[in-house]
Coordinates of C-alpha atoms in Angstrom, one line a residue:
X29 CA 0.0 0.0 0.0
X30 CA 2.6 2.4 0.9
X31 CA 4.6 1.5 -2.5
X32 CA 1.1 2.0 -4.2
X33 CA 1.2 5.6 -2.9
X34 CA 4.3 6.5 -3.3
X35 CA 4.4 5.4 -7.1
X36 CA 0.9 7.7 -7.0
X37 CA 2.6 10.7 -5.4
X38 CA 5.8 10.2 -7.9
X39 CA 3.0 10.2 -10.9
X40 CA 1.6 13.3 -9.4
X41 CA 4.9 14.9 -8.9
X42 CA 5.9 14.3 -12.6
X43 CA 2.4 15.5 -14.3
X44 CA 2.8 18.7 -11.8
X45 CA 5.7 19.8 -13.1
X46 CA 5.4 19.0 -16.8
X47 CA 2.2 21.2 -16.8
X48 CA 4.0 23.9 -15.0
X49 CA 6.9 23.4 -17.3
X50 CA 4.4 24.4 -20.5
X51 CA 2.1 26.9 -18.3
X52 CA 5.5 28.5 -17.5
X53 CA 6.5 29.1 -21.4
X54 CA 3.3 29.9 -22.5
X55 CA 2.9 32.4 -20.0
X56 CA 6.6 33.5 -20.8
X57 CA 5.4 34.5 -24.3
X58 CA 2.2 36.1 -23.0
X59 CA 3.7 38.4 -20.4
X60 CA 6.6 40.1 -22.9
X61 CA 3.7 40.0 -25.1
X62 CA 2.0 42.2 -22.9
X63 CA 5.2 44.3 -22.1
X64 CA 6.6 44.8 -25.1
X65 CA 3.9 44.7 -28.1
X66 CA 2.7 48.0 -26.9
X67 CA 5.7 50.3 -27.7
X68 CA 5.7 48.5 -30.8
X69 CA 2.5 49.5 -31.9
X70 CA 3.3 53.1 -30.3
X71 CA 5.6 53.6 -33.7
X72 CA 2.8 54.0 -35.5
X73 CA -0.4 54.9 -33.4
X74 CA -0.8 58.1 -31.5
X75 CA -3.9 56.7 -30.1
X76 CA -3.7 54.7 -26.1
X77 CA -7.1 54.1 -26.7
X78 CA -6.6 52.0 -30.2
X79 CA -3.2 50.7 -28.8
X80 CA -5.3 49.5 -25.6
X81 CA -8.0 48.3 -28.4
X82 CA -5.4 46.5 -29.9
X83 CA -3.6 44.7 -26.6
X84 CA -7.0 44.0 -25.5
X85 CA -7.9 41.4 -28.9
X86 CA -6.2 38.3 -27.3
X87 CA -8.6 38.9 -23.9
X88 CA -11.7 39.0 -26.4
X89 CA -10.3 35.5 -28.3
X90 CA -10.1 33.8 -25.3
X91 CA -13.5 34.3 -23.9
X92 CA -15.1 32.7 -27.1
X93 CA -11.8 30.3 -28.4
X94 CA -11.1 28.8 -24.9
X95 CA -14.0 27.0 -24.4
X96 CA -14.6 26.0 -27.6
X97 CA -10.9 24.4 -27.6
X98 CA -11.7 23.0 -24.2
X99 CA -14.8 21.3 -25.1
X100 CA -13.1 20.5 -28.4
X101 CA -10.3 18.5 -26.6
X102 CA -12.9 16.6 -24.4
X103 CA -14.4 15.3 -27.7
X104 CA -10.9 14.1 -28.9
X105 CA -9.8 10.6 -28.9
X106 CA -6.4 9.2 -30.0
X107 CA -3.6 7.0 -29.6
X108 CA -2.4 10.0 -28.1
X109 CA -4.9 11.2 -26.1
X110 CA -6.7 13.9 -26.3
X111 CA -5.0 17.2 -25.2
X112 CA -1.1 16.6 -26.3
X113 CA -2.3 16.2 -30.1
X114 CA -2.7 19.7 -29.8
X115 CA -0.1 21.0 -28.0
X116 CA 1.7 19.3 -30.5
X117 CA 0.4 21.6 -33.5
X118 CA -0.5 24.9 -31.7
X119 CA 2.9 25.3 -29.4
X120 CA 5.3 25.2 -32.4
X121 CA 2.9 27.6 -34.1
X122 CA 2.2 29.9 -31.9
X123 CA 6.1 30.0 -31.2
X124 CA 6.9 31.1 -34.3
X125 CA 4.0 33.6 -34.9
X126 CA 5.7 35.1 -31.6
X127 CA 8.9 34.8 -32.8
X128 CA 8.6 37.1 -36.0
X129 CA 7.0 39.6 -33.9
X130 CA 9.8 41.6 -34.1
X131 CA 10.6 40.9 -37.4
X132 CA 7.3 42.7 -38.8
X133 CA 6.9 45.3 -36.6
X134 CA 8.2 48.0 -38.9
X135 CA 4.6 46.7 -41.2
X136 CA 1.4 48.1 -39.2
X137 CA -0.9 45.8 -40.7
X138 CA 1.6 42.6 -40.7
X139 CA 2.5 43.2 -37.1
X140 CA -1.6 43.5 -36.3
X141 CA -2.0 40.1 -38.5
X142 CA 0.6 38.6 -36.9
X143 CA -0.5 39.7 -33.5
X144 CA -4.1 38.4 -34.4
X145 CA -2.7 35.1 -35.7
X146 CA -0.5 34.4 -32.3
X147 CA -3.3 35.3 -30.0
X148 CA -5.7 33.2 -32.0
X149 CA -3.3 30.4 -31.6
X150 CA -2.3 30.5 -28.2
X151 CA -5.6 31.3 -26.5
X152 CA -6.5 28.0 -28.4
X153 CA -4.0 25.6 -26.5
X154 CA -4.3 27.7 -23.1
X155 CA -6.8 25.6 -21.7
X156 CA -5.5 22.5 -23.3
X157 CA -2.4 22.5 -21.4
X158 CA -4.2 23.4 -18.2
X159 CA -6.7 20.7 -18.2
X160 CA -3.5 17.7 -18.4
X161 CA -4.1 18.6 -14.5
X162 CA -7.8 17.2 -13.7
X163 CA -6.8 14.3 -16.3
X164 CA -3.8 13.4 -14.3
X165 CA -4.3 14.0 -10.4
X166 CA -7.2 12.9 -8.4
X167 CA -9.9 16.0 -6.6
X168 CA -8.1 15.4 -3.5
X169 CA -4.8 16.6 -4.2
X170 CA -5.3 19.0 -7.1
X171 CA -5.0 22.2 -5.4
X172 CA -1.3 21.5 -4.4
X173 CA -0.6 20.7 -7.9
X174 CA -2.2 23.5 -9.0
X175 CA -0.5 25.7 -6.8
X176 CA 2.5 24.8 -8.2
X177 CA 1.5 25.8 -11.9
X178 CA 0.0 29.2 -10.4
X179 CA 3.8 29.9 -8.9
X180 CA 5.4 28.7 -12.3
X181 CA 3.1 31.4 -14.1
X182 CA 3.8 34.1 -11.4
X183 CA 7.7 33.5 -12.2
X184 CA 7.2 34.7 -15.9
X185 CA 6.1 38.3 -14.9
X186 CA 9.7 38.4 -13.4
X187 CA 11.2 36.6 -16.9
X188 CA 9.4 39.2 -18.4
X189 CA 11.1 41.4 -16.5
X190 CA 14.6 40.9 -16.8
X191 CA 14.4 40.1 -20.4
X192 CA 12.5 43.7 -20.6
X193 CA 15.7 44.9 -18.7
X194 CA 18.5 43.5 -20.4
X195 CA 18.3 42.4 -23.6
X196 CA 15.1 44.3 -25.5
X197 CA 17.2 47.6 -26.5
X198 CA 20.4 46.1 -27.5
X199 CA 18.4 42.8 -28.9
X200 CA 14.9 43.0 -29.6
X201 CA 14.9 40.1 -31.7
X202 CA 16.2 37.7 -29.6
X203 CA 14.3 39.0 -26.3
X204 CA 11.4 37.6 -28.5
X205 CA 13.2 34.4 -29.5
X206 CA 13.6 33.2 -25.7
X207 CA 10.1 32.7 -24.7
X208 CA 9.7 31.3 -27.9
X209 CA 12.8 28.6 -27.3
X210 CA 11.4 28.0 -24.0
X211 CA 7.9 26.6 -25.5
X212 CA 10.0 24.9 -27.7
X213 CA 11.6 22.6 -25.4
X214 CA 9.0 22.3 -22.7
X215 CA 6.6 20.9 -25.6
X216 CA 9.6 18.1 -26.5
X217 CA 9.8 17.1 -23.1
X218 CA 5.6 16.9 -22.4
X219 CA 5.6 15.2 -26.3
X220 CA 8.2 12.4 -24.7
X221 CA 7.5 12.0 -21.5
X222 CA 3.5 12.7 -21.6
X223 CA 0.5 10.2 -23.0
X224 CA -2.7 11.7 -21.9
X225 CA -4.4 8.5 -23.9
X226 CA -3.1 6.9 -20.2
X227 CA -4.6 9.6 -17.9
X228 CA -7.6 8.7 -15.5
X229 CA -9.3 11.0 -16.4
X230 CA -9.3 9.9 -20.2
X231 CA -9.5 6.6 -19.3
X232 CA -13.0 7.1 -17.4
X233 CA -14.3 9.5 -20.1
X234 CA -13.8 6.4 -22.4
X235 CA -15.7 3.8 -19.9
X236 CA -18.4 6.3 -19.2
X237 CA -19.1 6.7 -23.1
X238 CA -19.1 2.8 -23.6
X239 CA -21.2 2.4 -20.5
X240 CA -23.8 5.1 -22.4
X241 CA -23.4 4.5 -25.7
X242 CA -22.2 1.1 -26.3
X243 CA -18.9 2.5 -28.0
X244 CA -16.8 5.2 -27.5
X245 CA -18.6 8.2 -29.0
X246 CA -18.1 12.1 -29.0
X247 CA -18.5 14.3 -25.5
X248 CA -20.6 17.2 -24.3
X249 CA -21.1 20.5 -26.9
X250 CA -20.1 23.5 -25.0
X251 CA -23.8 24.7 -25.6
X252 CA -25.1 21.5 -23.8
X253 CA -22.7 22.1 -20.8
X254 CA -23.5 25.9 -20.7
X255 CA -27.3 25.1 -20.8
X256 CA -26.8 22.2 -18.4
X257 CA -24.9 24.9 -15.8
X258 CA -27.6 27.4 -16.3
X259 CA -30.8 24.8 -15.8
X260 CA -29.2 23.0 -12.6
X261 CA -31.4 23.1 -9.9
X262 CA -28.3 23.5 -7.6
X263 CA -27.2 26.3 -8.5
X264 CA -23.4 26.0 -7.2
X265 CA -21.6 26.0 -10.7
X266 CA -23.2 28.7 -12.0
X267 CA -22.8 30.6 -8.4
X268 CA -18.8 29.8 -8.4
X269 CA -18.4 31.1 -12.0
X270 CA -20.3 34.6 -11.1
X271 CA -17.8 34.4 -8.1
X272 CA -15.2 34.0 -10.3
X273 CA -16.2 37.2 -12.2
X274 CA -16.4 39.2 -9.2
X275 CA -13.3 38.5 -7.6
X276 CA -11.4 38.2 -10.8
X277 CA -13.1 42.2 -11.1
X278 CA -11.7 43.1 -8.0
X279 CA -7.8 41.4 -8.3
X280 CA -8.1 43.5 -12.0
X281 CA -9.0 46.8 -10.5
X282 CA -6.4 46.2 -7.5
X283 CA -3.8 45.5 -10.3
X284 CA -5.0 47.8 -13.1
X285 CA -5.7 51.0 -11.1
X286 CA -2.7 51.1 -8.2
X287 CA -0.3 53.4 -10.3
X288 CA -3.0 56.2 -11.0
X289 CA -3.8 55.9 -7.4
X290 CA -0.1 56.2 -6.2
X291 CA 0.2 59.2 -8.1
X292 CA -2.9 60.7 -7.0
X293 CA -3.5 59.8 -3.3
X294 CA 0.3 59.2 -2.5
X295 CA 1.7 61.9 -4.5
X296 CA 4.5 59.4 -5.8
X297 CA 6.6 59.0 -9.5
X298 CA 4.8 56.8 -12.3
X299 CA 7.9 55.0 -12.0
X300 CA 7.3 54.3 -8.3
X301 CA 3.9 54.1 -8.2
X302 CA 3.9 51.1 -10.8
X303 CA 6.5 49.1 -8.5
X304 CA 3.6 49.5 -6.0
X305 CA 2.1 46.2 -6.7
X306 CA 5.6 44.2 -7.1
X307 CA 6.6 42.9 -3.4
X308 CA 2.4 41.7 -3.6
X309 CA 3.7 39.2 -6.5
X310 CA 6.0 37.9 -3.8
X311 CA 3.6 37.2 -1.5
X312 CA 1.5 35.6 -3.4
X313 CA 4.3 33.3 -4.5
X314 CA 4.9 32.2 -1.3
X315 CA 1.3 32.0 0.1
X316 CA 0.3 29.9 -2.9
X317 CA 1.5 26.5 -1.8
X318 CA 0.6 26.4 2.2
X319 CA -2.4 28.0 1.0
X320 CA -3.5 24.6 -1.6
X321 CA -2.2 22.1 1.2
X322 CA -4.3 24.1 3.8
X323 CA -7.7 24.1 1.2
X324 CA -6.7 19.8 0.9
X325 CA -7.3 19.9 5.0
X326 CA -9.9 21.6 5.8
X327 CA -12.1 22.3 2.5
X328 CA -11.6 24.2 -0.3
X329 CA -14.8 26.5 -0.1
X330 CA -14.0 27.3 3.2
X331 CA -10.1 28.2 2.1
X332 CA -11.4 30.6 -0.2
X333 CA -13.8 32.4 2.0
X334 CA -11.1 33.1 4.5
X335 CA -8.8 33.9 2.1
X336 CA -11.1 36.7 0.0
X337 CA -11.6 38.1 3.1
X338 CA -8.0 38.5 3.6
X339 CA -7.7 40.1 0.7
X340 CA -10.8 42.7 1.3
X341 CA -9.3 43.5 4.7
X342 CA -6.0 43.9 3.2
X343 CA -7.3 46.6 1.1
X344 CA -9.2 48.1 3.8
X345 CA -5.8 48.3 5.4
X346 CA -4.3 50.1 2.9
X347 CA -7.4 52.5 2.5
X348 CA -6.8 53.3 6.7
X349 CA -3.0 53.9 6.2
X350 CA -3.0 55.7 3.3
X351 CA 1.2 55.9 2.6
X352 CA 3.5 53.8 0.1
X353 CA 4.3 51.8 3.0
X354 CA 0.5 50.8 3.8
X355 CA -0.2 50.4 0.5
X356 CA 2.8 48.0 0.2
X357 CA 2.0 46.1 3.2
X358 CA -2.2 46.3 2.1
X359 CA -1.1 44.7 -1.0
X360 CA 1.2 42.1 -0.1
X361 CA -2.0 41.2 2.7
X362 CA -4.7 41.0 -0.1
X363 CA -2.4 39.0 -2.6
X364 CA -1.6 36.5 0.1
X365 CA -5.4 36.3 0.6
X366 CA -5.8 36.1 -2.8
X367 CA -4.0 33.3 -3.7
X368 CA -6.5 31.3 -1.9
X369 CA -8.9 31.9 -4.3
X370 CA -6.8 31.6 -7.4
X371 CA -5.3 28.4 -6.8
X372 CA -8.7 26.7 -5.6
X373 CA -11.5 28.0 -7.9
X374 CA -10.6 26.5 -10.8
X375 CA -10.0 23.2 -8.9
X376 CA -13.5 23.1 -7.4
X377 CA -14.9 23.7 -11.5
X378 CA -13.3 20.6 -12.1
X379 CA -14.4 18.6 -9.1
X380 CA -18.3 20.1 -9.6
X381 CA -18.0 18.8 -13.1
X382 CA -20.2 15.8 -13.2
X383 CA -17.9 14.1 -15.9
X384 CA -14.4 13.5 -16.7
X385 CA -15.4 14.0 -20.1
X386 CA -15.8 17.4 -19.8
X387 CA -13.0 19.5 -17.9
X388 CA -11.2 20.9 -20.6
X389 CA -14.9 22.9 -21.2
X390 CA -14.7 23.8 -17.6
X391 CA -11.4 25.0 -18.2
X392 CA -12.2 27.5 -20.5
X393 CA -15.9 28.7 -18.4
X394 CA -13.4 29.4 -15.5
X395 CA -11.5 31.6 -18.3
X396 CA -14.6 33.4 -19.7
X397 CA -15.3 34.1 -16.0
X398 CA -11.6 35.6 -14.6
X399 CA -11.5 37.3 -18.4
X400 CA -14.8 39.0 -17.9
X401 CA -13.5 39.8 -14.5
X402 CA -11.0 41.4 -15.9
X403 CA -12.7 43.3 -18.3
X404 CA -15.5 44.5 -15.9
X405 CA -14.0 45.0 -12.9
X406 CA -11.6 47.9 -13.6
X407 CA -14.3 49.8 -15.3
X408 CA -16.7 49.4 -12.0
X409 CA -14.2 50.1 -9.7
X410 CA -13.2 53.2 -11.7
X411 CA -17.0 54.6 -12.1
X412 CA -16.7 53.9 -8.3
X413 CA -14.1 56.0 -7.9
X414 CA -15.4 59.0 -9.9
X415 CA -18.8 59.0 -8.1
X416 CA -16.7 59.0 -4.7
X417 CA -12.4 59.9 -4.5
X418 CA -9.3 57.9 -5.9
X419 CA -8.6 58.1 -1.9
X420 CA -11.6 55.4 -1.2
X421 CA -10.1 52.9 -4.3
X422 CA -9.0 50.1 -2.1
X423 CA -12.3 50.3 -0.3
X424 CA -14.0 49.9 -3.6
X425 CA -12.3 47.3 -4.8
X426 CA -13.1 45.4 -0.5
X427 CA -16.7 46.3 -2.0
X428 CA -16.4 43.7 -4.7
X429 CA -14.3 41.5 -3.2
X430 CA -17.0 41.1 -0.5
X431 CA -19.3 40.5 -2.7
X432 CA -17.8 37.6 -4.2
X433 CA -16.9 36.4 -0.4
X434 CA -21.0 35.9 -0.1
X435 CA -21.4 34.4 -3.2
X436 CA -18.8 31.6 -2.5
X437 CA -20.6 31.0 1.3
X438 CA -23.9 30.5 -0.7
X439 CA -21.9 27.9 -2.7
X440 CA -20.8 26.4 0.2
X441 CA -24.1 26.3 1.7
X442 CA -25.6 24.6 -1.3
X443 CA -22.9 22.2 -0.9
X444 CA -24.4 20.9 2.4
X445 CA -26.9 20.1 1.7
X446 CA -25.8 17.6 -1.5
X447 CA -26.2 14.4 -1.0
X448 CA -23.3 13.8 -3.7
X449 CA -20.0 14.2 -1.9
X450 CA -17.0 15.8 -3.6
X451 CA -13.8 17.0 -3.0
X452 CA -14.3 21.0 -2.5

C-alpha cells in the first residue's frame, strides 16, 4: 500500500511539473507579449485608446476560443490522447508567430495580422495544457498541484522582466526568441514523456461513453454544458463562476488601477507608483502552496472564503493607512489572501464537473469568468471611484471583493446540503 502511494505521489509529482513546465513558457510569451507589443504599436499609433483596443484582442479571443478548444479537446480521442495532439500543433505555431513579432513590426498591418494570428493560436491551446491537470491527479490533491502551476506562471512576470531589462534595447529580436525557445523545449519534453491516452481522467471518459453508448462516441457540446450549468437546480456552478467574475473584477481593479492611485493619493513617481504592486507578486508566490495544502485539509470553499476576506481587509488596510508603505503592506496582505482563491477556484470547477469527459470545457468557463473579470471590474471600480475619491479605491475594490466572499458561502451552503460528496 505504501509502494502503491508512493508510485501515486511520484506520478503526481511528474504531471505537476510538466504542466508547470508548458504553463511556465506559454505564459513567458504572454507576459513580454504584454510588455513589449505596446511600444511597438506606439511607432505608429498616437492613439492609447486604439493601442489599448489592440492589446485587449487576445482577452476578447479567449472568452469565445477557450471554451470551444476546451470542449473541443474533451471530444478528442487518439492513440495519443486527447489534449497533447494539440499541444503538439499549436505550441510550435504559436512560437513562431511570436517569434517574427519583431521581425514585422516595422509593417502596421503585418505586425496586427501577426498579432491576431498568435493570440488566435495561443488562447486555443491555453486551456489545453491546463486541463493535463484534472486528467492526471485525483480531486483530492489538485489544489497543491495547481498551486505549483499558479507559482510557475507568477515567475514569468519576473522573466518578463529581466528580459525587458537587459536584452530588448540592444536585442529585440532575440528577447522575443527566448520565450519562444522555451515553448519549444517544454513541448519536447511533455511530447516524450506525456501520454494523456493513459490519464484517469481519459481513461474514465472512455468507460463512461461505452457504458452510455455502447462505444466510444463524442463528449458534451459547449452549448449543452452551458445550458446544463444554467438549468441545474443546484445552482453551485453557476454561483462559483459569477464568483469567479467578481473577484477576478476586484484582483483587476487592485492590479490595473494602483499606479493612478499612487500618483494621485500618495503623491508618488509613475515610476514608483507602478513598483507598487511588485513585493504583492511575492507574496502571493509564497502563500500559494501552504495555501493549496491548507484548502486539501480543511475544504476548499472554506479556504477561499477566508482567504477573500483577507484580501478585502488587506485593502481596507491600505485605504486606513493611506502611505506607500500601507499600501505596500495592504497589497502584499490581499495578494496573500488572494492566492486562496486563485489556486482553488478552478480546482473546485473541475471537481463540480459531473464528468471526466468534460473539464477541458470547464477550463475555458473558469477563463470566460476571470477574463470578464478582468474586463469588468476595472471599469466598476473606476466609475466607483469618480462618483466617490481615488482616496476610497481600495475600499471599492473590498466592495467587490466582498461581494464575491458571499457568493462563494452561498456555494458552500448549497454544498451541504448535496447528498453527492465531492472534494471542494
Amino acid at each position: 500500500m505504501t509502494t502503491t502511494s508512493s508510485a501515486q505521489r511520484a506520478r503526481t509529482g511528474r504531471i505537476t511539473f510538466f504542466v508547470a513546465l508548458a504553463v511556465f513558457a506559454q505564459e513567458s510569451t504572454w507576459n513580454l507579449y504584454d510588455a513589449q507589443v505596446p511600444p511597438l504599436l506606439r511607432e505608429h499609433i498616437g492613439s492609447a485608446a486604439l493601442v489599448g483596443l489592440l492589446m485587449g484582442m487576445d482577452n476578447v479571443l479567449g472568452i469565445f476560443i477557450q471554451p470551444w478548444m476546451g470542449n473541443q479537446s474533451d471530444r478528442t480521442r487518439t492513440s495519443w490522447g486527447r489534449r497533447i495532439p494539440y499541444l503538439v500543433i499549436g505550441m510550435p505555431l504559436a512560437a513562431l508567430l511570436f517569434l517574427i513579432i519583431p521581425h514585422v513590426a516595422g509593417s502596421l498591418p503585418l505586425l496586427i495580422l501577426v498579432m491576431f494570428g498568435y493570440a488566435l493560436v495561443a488562447n486555443s491551446f491555453k486551456p489545453i495544457a491546463e486541463s493535463l491537470l484534472p486528467d492526471f491527479i485525483p480531486p483530492e490533491r489538485r489544489s497543491r498541484a495547481n498551486a505549483v502551476v499558479k507559482i510557475a506562471a507568477s515567475l514569468t512576470v519576473m522573466v518578463a522582466a529581466l528580459i525587458s531589462v537587459f536584452l530588448i534595447d540592444e536585442h529585440p529580436k532575440l528577447s522575443f526568441a527566448i520565450p519562444a525557445i522555451l515553448m519549444m523545449v517544454s513541448l519536447a519534453v511533455l511530447a516524450a514523456k506525456v501520454r494523456d491516452n493513459r490519464s484517469p481522467g481519459y481513461r474514465t471518459a472512455l468507460d463512461e461513453e461505452r457504458e452510455q453508448q455502447g462505444t466510444a462516441a463524442p463528449g458534451v457540446r459547449v452549448r449543452d454544458t452551458v445550458l446544463d450549468i444554467v438549468r441545474d437546480v443546484d445552482r453551485s456552478r453557476l454561483l462559483l463562476i459569477v464568483s469567479i467574475l467578481l473577484f477576478g473584477g476586484a484582483w483587476a481593479a487592485s492590479r490595473a488601477l494602483m499606479t493612478p492611485y499612487g500618483m494621485e493619493v500618495l503623491h508618488m513617481s509613475r515610476g514608483d507608483a507602478g513598483g507598487l504592486t511588485l513585493p504583492s507578486g511575492v507574496a502571493f508566490i509564497l502563500a500559494a502552496y501552504p495555501v493549496a495544502r491548507l484548502a486539501e485539509r480543511f475544504g476548499r470553499l472554506r479556504v477561499m472564503t477566508v482567504g477573500m476576506t483577507v484580501f478585502a481587509a488587506g485593502m481596507v488596510l491600505g485605504t486606513v493607512v493611506q502611505t506607500p508603505t500601507g499600501a505596500v503592506i495592504g497589497l502584499c496582505v490581499a495578494a496573500a489572501g488572494a492566492s486562496s482563491f486563485l489556486v482553488n477556484a478552478v480546482v473546485v470547477l473541475w471537481n463540480l464537473a459531473p464528468s471526466d469527459r468534460v473539464v477541458g470545457t470547464y477550463t475555458g468557463l473558469y477563463t470566460v469568468g476571470w477574463v470578464s473579470g478582468g474586463f469588468l471590474g476595472p471599469a466598476l471600480v473606476g466609475g466607483m471611484v469618480d462618483l466617490t475619491s481615488w482616496s476610497l479605491l481600495l475600499l471599492n475594490v473590498a466592495i467587490i471583493a466582498l461581494l464575491a466572499v458571499l457568493v462563494v458561502v452561498r456555494v458552500s451552503a448549497l454544498q451541504r446540503r448535496s447528498s453527492v460528496s465531492r472534494a471542494l
